[in-house]
XYZ file of C-alpha atoms in Angstrom:
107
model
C 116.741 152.053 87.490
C 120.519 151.661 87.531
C 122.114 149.990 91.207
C 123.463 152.722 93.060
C 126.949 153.602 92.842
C 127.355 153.596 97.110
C 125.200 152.918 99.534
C 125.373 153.015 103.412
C 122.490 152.358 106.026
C 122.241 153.062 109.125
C 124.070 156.316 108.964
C 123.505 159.054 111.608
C 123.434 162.257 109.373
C 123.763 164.954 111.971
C 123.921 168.907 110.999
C 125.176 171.333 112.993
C 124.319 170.378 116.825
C 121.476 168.656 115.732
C 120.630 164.784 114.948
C 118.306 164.558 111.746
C 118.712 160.519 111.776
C 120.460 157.599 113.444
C 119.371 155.150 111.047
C 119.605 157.100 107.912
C 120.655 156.642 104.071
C 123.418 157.728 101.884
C 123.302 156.903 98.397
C 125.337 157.861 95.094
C 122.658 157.150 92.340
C 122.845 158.424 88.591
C 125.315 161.722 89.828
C 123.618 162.669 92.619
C 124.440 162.402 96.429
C 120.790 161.738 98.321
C 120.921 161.837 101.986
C 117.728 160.163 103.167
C 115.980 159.678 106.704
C 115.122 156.224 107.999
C 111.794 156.150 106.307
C 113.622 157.126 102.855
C 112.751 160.664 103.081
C 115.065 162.845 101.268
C 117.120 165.194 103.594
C 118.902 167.066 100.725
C 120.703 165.891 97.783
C 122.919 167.193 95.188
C 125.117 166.695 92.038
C 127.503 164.269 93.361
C 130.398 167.268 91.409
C 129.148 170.139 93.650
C 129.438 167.853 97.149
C 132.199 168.292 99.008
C 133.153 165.288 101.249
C 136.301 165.013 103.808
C 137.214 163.447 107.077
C 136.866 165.861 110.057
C 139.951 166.632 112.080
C 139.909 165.787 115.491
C 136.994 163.105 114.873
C 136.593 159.549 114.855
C 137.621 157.349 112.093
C 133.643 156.942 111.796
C 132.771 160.271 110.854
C 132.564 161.918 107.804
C 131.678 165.832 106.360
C 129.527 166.566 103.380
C 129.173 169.942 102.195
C 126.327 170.237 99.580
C 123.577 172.929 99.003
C 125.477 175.409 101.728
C 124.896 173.066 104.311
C 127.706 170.538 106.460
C 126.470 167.519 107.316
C 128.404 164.937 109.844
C 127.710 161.154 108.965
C 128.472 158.923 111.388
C 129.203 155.616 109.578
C 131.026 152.615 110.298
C 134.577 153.105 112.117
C 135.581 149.570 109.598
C 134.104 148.040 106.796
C 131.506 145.350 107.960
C 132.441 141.582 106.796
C 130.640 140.598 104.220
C 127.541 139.736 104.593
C 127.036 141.199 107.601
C 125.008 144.492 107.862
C 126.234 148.218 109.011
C 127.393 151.272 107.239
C 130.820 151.031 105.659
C 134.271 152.958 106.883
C 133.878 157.108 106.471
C 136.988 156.418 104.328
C 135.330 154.633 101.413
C 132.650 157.056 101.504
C 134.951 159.992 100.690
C 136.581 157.773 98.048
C 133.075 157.140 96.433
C 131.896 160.585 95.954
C 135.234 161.527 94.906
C 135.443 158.560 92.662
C 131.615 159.595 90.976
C 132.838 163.051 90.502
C 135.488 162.002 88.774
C 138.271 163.681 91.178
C 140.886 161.585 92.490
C 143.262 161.811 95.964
């Protein structure tokens, strides 16, 4: 199996008013977008072209949207990239760039 394209732990994938997981997965592997529970339980995935991922307004630097399957998910990841070596999700912002990067869209 290839290495994943991104991958952030300890993600809190939220939808609607609801928490699914606080310590969950995101993953860009072979095209698809997996969001996965703490246990690595898929929570829905997609073709990484038919996810749609943007910074809410009015939100945190930490928080991210993804739109895929006719659902919104909020991810809260880190508010800064963690130094290396060290463990926690990485910044919203290179999240966004990632699955815009996979689906070969750029801006």
């Amino acid at each position: 199996m290839a290495e994943p394209e991104f991958t952030a732990t300890g993600v809190r994938i939220g939808k609607r008013l609801r928490s699914l997981t606080r310590a969950g997965q995101v993953r860009i592997n072979d095209g698809r977008l997996e969001l996965l529970t703490s246990y690595g339980s898929e929570i829905d995935s997609a073709p990484v072209q038919a996810v749609r991922a943007s910074k809410p307004w009015f939100a945190a630097d930490d928080r991210a949207l993804a739109d895929l399957n006719g659902n919104r998910y909020l991810l809260t990841l880190g508010d800064h990239d963690p130094a290396p070596g060290e463990p926690g999700p990485p910044a919203a912002r290179r999240f966004i760039e990632a699955v815009r990067r996979a689906a070969g869209r750029s801006g």
